[in-house]
mmCIF file of C-alpha atoms in Angstrom:
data_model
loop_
_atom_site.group_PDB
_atom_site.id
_atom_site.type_symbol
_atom_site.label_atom_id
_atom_site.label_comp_id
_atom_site.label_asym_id
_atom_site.label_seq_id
_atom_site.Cartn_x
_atom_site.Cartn_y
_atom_site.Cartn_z
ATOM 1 C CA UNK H 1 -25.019 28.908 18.446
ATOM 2 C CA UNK H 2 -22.310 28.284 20.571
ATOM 3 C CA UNK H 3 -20.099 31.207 22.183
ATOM 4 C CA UNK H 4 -17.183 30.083 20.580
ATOM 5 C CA UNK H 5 -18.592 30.220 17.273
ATOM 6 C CA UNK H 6 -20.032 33.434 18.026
ATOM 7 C CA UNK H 7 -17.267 34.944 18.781
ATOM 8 C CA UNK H 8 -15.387 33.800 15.535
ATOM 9 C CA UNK H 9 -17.775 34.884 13.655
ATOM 10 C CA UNK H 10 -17.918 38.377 15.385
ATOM 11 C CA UNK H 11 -14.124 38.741 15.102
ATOM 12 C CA UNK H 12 -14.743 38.004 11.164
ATOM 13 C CA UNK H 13 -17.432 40.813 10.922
ATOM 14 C CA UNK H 14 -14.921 43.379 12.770
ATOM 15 C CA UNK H 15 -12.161 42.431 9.891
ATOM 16 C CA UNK H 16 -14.502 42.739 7.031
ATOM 17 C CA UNK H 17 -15.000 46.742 8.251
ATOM 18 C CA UNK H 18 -11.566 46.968 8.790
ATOM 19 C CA UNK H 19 -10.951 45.660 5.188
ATOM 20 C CA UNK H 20 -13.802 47.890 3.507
ATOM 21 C CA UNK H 21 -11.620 50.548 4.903
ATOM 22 C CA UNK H 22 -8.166 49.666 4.057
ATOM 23 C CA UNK H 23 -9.303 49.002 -0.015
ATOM 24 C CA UNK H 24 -11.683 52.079 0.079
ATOM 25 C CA UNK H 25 -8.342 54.079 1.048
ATOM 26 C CA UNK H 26 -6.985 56.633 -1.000
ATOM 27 C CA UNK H 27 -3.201 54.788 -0.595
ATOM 28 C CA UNK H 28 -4.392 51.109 -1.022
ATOM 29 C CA UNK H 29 -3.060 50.677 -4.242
ATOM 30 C CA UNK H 30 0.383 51.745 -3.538
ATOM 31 C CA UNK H 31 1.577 48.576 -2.766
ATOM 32 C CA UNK H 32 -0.077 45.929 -5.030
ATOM 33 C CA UNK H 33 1.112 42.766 -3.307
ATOM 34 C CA UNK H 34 -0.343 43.999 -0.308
ATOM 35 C CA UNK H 35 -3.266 45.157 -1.769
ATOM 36 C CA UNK H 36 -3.981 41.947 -3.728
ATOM 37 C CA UNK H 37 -3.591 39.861 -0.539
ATOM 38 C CA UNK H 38 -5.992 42.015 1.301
ATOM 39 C CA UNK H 39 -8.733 41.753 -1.653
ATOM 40 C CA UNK H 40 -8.361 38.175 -1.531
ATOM 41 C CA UNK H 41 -8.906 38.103 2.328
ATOM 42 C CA UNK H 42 -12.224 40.389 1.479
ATOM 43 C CA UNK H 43 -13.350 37.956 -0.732
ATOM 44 C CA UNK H 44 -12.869 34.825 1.286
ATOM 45 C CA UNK H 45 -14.510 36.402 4.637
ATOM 46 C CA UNK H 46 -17.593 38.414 2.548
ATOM 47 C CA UNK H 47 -19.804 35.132 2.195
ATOM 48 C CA UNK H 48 -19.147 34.099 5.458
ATOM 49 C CA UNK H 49 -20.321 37.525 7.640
ATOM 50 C CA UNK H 50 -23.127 37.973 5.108
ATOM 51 C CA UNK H 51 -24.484 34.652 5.546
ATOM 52 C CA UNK H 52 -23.715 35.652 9.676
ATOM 53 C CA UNK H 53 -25.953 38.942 9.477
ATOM 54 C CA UNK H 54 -28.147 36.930 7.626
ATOM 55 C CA UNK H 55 -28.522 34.886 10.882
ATOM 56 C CA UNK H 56 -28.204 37.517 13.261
ATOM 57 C CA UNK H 57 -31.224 39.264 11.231
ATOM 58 C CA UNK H 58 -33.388 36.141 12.129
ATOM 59 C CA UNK H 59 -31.963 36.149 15.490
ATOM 60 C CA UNK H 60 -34.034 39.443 15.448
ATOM 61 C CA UNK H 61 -36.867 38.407 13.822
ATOM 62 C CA UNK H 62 -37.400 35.670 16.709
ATOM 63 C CA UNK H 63 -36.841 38.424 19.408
ATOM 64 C CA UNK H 64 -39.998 40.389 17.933
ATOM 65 C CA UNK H 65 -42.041 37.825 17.315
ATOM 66 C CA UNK H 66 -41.581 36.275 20.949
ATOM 67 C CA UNK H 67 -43.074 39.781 22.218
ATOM 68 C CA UNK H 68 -45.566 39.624 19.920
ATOM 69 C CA UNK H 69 -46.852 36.353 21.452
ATOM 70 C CA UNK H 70 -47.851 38.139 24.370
ATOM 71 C CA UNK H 71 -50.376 39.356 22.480
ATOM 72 C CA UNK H 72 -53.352 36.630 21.939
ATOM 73 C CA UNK H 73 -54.753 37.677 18.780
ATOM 74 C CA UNK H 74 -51.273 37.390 17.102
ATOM 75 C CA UNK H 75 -50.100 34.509 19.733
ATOM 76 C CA UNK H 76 -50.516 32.050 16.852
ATOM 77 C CA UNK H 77 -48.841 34.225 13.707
ATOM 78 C CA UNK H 78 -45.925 35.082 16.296
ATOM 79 C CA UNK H 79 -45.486 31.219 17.118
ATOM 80 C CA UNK H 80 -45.542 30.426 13.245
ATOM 81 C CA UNK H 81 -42.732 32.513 12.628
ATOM 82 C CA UNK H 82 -40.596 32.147 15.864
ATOM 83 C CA UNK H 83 -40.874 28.275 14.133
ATOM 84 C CA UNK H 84 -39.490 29.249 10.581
ATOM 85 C CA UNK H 85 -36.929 31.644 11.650
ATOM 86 C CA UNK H 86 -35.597 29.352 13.927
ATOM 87 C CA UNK H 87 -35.307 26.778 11.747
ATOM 88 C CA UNK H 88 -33.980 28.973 9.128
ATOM 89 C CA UNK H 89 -31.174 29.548 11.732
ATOM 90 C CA UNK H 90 -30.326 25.918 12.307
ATOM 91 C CA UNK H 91 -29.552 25.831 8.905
ATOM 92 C CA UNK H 92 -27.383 28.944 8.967
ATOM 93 C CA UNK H 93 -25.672 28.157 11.572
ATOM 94 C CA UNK H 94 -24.822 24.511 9.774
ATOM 95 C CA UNK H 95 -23.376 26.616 6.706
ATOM 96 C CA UNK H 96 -21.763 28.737 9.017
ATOM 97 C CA UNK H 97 -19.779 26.097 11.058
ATOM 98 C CA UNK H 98 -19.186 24.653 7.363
ATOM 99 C CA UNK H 99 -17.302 28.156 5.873
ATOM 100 C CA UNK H 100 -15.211 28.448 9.274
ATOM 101 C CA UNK H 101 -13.792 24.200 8.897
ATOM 102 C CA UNK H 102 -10.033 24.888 8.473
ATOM 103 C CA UNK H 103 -8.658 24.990 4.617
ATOM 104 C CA UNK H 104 -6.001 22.932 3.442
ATOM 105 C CA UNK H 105 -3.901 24.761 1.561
ATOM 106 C CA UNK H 106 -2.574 22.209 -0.253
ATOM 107 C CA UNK H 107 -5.933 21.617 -1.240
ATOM 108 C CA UNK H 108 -5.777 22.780 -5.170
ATOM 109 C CA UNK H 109 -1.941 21.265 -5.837
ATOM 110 C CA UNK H 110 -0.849 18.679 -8.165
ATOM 111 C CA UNK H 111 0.016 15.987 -6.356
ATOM 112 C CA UNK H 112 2.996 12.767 -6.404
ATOM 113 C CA UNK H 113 1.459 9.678 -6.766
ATOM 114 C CA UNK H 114 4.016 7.209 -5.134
ATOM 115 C CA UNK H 115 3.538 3.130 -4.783
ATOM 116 C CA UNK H 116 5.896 0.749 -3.701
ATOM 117 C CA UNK H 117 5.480 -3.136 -3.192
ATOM 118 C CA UNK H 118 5.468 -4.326 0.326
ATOM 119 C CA UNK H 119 5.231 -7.782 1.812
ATOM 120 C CA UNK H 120 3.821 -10.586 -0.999
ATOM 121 C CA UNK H 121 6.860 -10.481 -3.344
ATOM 122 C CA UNK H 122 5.860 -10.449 -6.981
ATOM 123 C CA UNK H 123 2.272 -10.316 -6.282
ATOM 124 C CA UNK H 124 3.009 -7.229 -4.328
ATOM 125 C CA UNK H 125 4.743 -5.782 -7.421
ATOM 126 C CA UNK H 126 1.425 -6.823 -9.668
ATOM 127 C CA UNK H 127 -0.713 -5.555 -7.293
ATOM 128 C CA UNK H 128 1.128 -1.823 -7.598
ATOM 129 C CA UNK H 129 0.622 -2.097 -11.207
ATOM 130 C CA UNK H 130 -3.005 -2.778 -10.681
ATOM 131 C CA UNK H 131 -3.447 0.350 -8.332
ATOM 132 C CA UNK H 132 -1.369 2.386 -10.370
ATOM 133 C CA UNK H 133 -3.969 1.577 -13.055
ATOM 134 C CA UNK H 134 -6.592 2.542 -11.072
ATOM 135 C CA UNK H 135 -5.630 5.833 -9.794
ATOM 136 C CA UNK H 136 -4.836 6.759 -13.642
ATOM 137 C CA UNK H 137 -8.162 5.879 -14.987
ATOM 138 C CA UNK H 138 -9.791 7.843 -11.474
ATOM 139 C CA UNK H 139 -7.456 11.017 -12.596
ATOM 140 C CA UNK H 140 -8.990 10.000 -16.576
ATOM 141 C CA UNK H 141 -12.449 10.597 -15.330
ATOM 142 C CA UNK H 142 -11.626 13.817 -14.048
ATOM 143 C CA UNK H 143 -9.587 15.219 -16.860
ATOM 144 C CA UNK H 144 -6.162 15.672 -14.966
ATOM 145 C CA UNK H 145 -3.182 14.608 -16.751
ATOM 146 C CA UNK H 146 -0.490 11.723 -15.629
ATOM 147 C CA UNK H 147 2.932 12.187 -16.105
ATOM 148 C CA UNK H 148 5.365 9.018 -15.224
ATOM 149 C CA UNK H 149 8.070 10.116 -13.767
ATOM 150 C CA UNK H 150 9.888 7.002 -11.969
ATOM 151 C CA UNK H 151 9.267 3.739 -12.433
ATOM 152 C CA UNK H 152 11.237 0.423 -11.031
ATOM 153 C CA UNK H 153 9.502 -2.791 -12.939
ATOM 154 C CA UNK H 154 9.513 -6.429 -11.398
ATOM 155 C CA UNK H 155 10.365 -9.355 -13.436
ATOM 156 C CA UNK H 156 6.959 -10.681 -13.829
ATOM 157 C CA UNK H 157 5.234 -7.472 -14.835
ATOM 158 C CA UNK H 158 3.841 -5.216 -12.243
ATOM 159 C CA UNK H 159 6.551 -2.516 -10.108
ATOM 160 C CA UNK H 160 8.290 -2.465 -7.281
ATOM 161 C CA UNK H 161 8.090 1.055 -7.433
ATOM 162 C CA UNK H 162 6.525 3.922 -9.687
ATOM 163 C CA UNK H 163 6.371 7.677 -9.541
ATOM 164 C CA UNK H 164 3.863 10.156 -11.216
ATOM 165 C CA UNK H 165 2.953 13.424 -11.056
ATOM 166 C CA UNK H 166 -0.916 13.865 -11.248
ATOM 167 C CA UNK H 167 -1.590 17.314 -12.501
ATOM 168 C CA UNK H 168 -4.970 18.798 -11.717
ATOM 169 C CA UNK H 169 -7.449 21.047 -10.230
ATOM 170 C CA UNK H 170 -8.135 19.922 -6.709
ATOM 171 C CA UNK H 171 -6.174 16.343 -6.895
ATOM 172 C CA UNK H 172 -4.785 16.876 -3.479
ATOM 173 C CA UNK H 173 -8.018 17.009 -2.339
ATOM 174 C CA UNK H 174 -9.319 14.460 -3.391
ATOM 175 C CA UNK H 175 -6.687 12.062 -2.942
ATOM 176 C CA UNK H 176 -5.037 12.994 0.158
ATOM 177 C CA UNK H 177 -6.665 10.481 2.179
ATOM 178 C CA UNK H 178 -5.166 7.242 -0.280
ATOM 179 C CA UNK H 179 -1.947 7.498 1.640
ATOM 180 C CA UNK H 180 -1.281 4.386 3.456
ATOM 181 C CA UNK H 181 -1.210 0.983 3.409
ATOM 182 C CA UNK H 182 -3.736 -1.328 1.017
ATOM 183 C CA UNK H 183 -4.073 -4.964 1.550
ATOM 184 C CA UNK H 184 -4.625 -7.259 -1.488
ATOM 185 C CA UNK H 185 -6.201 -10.377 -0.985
ATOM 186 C CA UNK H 186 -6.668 -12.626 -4.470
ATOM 187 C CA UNK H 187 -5.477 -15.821 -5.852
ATOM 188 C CA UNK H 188 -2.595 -15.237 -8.155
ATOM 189 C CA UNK H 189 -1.790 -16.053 -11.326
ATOM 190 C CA UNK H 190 1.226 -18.215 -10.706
ATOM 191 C CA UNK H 191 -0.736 -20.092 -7.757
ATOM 192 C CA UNK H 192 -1.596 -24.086 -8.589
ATOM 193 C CA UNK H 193 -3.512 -24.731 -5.482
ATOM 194 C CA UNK H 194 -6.208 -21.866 -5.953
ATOM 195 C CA UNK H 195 -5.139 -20.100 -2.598
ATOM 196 C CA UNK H 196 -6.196 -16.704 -1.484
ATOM 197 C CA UNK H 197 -2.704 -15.053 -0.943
ATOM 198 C CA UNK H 198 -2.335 -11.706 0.890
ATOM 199 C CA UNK H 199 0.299 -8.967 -0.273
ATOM 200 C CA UNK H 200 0.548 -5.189 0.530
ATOM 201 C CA UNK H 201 1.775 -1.693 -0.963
ATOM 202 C CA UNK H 202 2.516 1.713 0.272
ATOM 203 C CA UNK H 203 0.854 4.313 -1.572
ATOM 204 C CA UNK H 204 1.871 8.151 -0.838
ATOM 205 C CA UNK H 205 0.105 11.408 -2.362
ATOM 206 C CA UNK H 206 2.155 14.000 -1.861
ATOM 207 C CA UNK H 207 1.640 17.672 -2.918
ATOM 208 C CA UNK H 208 3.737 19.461 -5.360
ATOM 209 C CA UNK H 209 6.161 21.288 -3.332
ATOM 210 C CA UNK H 210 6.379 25.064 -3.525
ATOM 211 C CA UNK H 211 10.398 25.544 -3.558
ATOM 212 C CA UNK H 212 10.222 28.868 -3.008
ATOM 213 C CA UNK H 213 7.637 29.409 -0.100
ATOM 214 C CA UNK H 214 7.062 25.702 0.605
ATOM 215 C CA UNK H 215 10.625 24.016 0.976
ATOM 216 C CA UNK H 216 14.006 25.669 1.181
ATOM 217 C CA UNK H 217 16.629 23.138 -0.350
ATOM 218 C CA UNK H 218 19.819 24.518 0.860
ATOM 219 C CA UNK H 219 22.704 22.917 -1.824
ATOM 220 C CA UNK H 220 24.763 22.884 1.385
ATOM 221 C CA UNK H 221 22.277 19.538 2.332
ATOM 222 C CA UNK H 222 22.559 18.148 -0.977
ATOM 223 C CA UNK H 223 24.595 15.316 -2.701
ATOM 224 C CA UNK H 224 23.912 14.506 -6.107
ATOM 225 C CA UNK H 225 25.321 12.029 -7.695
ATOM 226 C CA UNK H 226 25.069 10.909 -11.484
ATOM 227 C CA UNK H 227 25.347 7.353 -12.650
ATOM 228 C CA UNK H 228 24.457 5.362 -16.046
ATOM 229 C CA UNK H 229 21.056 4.298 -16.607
ATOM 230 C CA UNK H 230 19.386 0.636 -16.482
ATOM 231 C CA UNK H 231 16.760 -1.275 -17.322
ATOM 232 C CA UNK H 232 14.149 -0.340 -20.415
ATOM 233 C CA UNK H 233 16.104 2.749 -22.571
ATOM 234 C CA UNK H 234 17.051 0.905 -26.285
ATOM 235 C CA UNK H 235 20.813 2.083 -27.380
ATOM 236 C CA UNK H 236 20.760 4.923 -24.264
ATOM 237 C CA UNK H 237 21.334 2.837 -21.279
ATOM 238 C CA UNK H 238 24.666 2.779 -20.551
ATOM 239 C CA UNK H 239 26.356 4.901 -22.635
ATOM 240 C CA UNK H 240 25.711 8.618 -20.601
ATOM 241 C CA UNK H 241 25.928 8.798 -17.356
ATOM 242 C CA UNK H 242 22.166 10.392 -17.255
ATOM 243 C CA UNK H 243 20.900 9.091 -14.051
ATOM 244 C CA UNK H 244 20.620 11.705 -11.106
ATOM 245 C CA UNK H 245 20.838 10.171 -7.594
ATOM 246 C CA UNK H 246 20.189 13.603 -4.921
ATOM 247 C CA UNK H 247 20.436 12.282 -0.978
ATOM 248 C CA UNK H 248 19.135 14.928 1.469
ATOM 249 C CA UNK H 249 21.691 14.525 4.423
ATOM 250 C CA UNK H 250 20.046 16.213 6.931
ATOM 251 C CA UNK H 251 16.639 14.240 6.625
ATOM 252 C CA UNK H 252 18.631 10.915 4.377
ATOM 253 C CA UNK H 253 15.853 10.554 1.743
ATOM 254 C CA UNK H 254 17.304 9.751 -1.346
ATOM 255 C CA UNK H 255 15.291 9.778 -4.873
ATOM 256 C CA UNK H 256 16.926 8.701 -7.937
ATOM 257 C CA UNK H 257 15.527 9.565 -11.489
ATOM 258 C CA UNK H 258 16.623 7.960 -14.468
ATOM 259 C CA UNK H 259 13.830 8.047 -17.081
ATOM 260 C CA UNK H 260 14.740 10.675 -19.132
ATOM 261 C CA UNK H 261 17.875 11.461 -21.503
ATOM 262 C CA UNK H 262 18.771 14.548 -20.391
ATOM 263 C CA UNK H 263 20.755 14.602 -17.048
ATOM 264 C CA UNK H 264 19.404 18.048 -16.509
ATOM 265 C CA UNK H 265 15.505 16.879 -16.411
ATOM 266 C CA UNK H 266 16.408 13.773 -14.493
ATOM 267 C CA UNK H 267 17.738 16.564 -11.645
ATOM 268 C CA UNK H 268 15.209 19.062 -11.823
ATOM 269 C CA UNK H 269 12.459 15.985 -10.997
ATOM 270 C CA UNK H 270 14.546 14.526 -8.835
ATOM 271 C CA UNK H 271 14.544 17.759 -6.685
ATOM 272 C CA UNK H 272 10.644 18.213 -7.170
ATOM 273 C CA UNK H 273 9.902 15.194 -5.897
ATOM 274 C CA UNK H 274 12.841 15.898 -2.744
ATOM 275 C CA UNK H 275 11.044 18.702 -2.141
ATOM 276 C CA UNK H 276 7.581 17.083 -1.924
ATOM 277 C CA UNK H 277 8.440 14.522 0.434
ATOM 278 C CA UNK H 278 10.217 16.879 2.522
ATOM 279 C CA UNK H 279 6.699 18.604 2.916
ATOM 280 C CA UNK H 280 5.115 15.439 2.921
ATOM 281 C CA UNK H 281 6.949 14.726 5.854
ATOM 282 C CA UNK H 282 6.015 17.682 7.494
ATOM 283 C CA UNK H 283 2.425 17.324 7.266
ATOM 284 C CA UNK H 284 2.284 14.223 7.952
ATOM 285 C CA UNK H 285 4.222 15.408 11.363
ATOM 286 C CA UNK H 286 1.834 17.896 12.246
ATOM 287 C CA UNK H 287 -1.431 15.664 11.090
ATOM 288 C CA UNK H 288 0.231 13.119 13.580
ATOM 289 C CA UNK H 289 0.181 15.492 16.077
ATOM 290 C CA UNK H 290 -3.347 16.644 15.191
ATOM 291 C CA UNK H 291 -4.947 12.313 15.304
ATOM 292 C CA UNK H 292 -3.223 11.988 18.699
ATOM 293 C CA UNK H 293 -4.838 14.995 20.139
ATOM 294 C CA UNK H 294 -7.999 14.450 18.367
ATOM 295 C CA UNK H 295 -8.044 11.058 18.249
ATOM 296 C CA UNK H 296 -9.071 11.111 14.974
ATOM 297 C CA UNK H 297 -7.934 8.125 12.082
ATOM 298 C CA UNK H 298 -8.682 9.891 9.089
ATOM 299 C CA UNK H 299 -5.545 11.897 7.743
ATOM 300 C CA UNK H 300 -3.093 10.620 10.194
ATOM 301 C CA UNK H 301 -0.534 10.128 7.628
ATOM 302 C CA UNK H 302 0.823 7.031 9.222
ATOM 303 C CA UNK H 303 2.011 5.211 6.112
ATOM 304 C CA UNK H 304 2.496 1.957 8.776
ATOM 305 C CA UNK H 305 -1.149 1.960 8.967
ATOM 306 C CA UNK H 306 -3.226 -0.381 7.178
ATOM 307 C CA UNK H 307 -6.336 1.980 5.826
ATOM 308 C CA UNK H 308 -7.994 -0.802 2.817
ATOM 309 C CA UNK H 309 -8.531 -4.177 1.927
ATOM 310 C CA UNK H 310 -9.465 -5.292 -1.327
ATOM 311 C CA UNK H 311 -10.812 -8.883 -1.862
ATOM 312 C CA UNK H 312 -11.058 -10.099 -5.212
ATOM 313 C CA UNK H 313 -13.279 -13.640 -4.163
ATOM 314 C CA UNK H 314 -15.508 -11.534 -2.355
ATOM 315 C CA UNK H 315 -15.954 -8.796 -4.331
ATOM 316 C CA UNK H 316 -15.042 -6.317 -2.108
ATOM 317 C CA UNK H 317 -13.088 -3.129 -1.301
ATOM 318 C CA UNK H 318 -13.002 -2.405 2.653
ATOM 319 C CA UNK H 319 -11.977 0.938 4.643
ATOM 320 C CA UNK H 320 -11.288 0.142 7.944
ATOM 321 C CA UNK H 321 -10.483 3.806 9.021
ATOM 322 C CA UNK H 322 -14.349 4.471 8.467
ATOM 323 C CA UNK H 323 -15.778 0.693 8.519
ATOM 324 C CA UNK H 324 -17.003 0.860 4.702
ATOM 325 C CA UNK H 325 -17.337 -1.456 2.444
ATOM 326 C CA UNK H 326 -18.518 -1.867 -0.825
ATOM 327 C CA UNK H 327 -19.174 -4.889 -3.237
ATOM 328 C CA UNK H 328 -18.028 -3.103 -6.060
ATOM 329 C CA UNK H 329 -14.502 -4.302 -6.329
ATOM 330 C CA UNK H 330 -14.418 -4.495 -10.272
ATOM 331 C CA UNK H 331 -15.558 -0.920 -10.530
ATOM 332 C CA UNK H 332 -13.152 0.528 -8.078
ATOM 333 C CA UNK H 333 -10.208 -0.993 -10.135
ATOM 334 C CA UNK H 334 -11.611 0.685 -13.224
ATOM 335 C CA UNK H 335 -11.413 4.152 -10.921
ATOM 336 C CA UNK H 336 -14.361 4.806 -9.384
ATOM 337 C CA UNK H 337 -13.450 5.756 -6.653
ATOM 338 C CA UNK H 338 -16.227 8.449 -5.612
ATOM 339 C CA UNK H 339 -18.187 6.414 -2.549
ATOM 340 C CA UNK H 340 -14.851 6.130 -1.242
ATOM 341 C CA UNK H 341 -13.698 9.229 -1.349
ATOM 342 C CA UNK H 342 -16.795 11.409 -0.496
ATOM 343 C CA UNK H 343 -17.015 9.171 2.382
ATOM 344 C CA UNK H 344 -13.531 9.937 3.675
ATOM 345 C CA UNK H 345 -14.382 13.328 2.912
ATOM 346 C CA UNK H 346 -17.542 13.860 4.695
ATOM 347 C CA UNK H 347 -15.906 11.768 7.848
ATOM 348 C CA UNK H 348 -12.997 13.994 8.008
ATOM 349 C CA UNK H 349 -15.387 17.193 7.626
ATOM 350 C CA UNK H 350 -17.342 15.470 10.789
ATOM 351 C CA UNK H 351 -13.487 15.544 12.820
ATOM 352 C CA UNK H 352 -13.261 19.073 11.789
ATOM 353 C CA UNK H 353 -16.626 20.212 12.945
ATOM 354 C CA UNK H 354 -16.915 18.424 15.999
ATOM 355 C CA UNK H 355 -13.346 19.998 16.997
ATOM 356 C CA UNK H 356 -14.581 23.337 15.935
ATOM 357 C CA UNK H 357 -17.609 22.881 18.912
ATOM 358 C CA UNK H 358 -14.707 22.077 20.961
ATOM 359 C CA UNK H 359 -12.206 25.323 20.652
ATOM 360 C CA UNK H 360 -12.905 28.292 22.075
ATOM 361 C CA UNK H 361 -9.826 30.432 20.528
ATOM 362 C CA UNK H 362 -10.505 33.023 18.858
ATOM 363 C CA UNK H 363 -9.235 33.083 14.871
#
């Protein structure tokens, strides 16, 4: 085991005694905040140093039977189980490195689902409508509901833009790494010559935005402005100005929301999804940072960067941050998504533990 390791995982055994004795004390439950937060700490560090003095204890075990090899009648039984134990620690120390990996803690949150057309015009604005599709039948298969909350159609079916809110256990998680740009390559409808055309969309997950300890929108930054609705609404568009427009000056994002009746909703989403790009932004800052340190591609955030392909006379869906690609196009659009996403998974768990080799600061 390295010493850097070692040393987290000694610091982690310290704090465990220290928090035996804290929660065993006779004053602990004085203040429950403080108490609850210091139970929850117990429970996320008690797997970790047990499965570390379960190491440590073979660590022993390997100590005695090396002195016991000196011994020629028990050379042979004391080589035997140097081998196991050993082994037994290569795989504890693989869990190990595993438990100390960084935790998002956006990791559980319901999530924004944004896509917006890019270059190819209306088959750009199909093409959202066909990956809007598919992330709502992936989010089907795992029983989390979608809630449209934006939506900007093009002429010829498809969007230019839509907005939902994906609400889930673990949806961050496991579509955090879909932000970006995907490439379309297909024959469209509308296209008398049978060629392949190329278009693109932006597609940003963004987590649901804490407004109290995530995001502080001061009103101070704020102007919201109301305006009439348009498009799709029967006998309501027009007639109430229900339409919420907020602009964050400092920052200049701007989200309009329009889909509801009620002025009041229209504002309240408007601000929920303000306040989930704000933090958007700011991971995607500090992940930026992070990939030009680490010169790492997964989770860079860069929404510039151009992280699929999906070619419809070939068959196939292509990751160029991890050079994968399946021939399973039709499924993907259906919303299996699972290779794809345990792959980006597992790579991004590979960054994590290969910078965790690297650091020798302590927790």
């Amino acid at each position: 085991m390295k010493p850097s390791i070692g040393s987290k995982l000694a610091q982690l055994a310290a704090r465990l005694e220290e928090l035996n004795a804290l929660l065993s004390s006779e004053y602990a439950a004085r203040d429950m905040d403080s108490f609850r937060q210091l139970a929850k700490e117990h429970a996320e560090i008690t797997p970790i140093v047990e499965l570390y003095q379960t190491y440590l204890e073979c660590e022993r075990d390997v100590e005695s039977a090396l002195e016991l090899a000196n011994d020629p009648e028990m050379k042979e039984l004391a080589e035997a189980e140097v081998a196991a134990s050993r082994e037994k620690m290569h795989e504890l120390e693989a869990q190990l490195q595993m438990h100390l990996l960084p935790k998002d803690p956006n990791d559980e949150k319901n999530i924004f689902l944004e896509i917006r057309a890019g270059t190819g015009g209306d088959e750009s604005a199909l093409f959202v409508g066909d990956l809007f599709r598919m992330y709502s039948r992936f989010a089907e298969r795992q029983r989390w509901a979608v809630d449209l909350v934006s939506q900007s159609p093009s002429e010829l079916g498809g969007y230019k833009e839509i907005i939902a809110k994906i609400t889930g256990s673990g949806a961050y998680s496991k579509l955090k790494f879909e932000s970006g740009g995907h490439r379309v390559q297909r024959v469209p409808e509308t296209e008398a010559q049978g060629r392949i055309h190329t278009s693109a969309c932006t597609v940003a997950i963004m987590p649901e935005a804490d407004a109290v300890e995530d995001v502080e929108l001061n009103p101070a930054d704020l102007r919201i402005d109301t305006f009439r609705a348009s498009g799709a609404g029967g006998q309501h568009v027009n007639k109430t100005d229900s339409a919420v427009r907020v602009t964050h000056l400092p920052s200049g994002i701007v989200v309009e929301c329009q889909d509801d009746r009620s002025q009041h909703k229209n504002k309240a989403q408007a601000l929920s999804i303000l306040a989930a790009r704000i933090k958007d932004r700011q991971i995607r800052e500090r992940q930026a940072q992070e990939a030009a340190s680490r010169k790492t591609m997964i989770g860079s955030g860069d929404r510039s960067e151009r992280i699929r392909t999906y070619n419809f006379p070939q068959g196939r869906v292509s990751d160029h941050r991890i050079n994968l690609t399946l021939y399973k196009l039709p499924q993907v659009m259906e919303g299996d998504l699972d290779e794809l996403i345990d792959a980006l998974s597992t790579e991004h768990q590979t960054e994590q533990l290969a910078a965790l080799s690297q650091e020798a600061a302590p927790l």
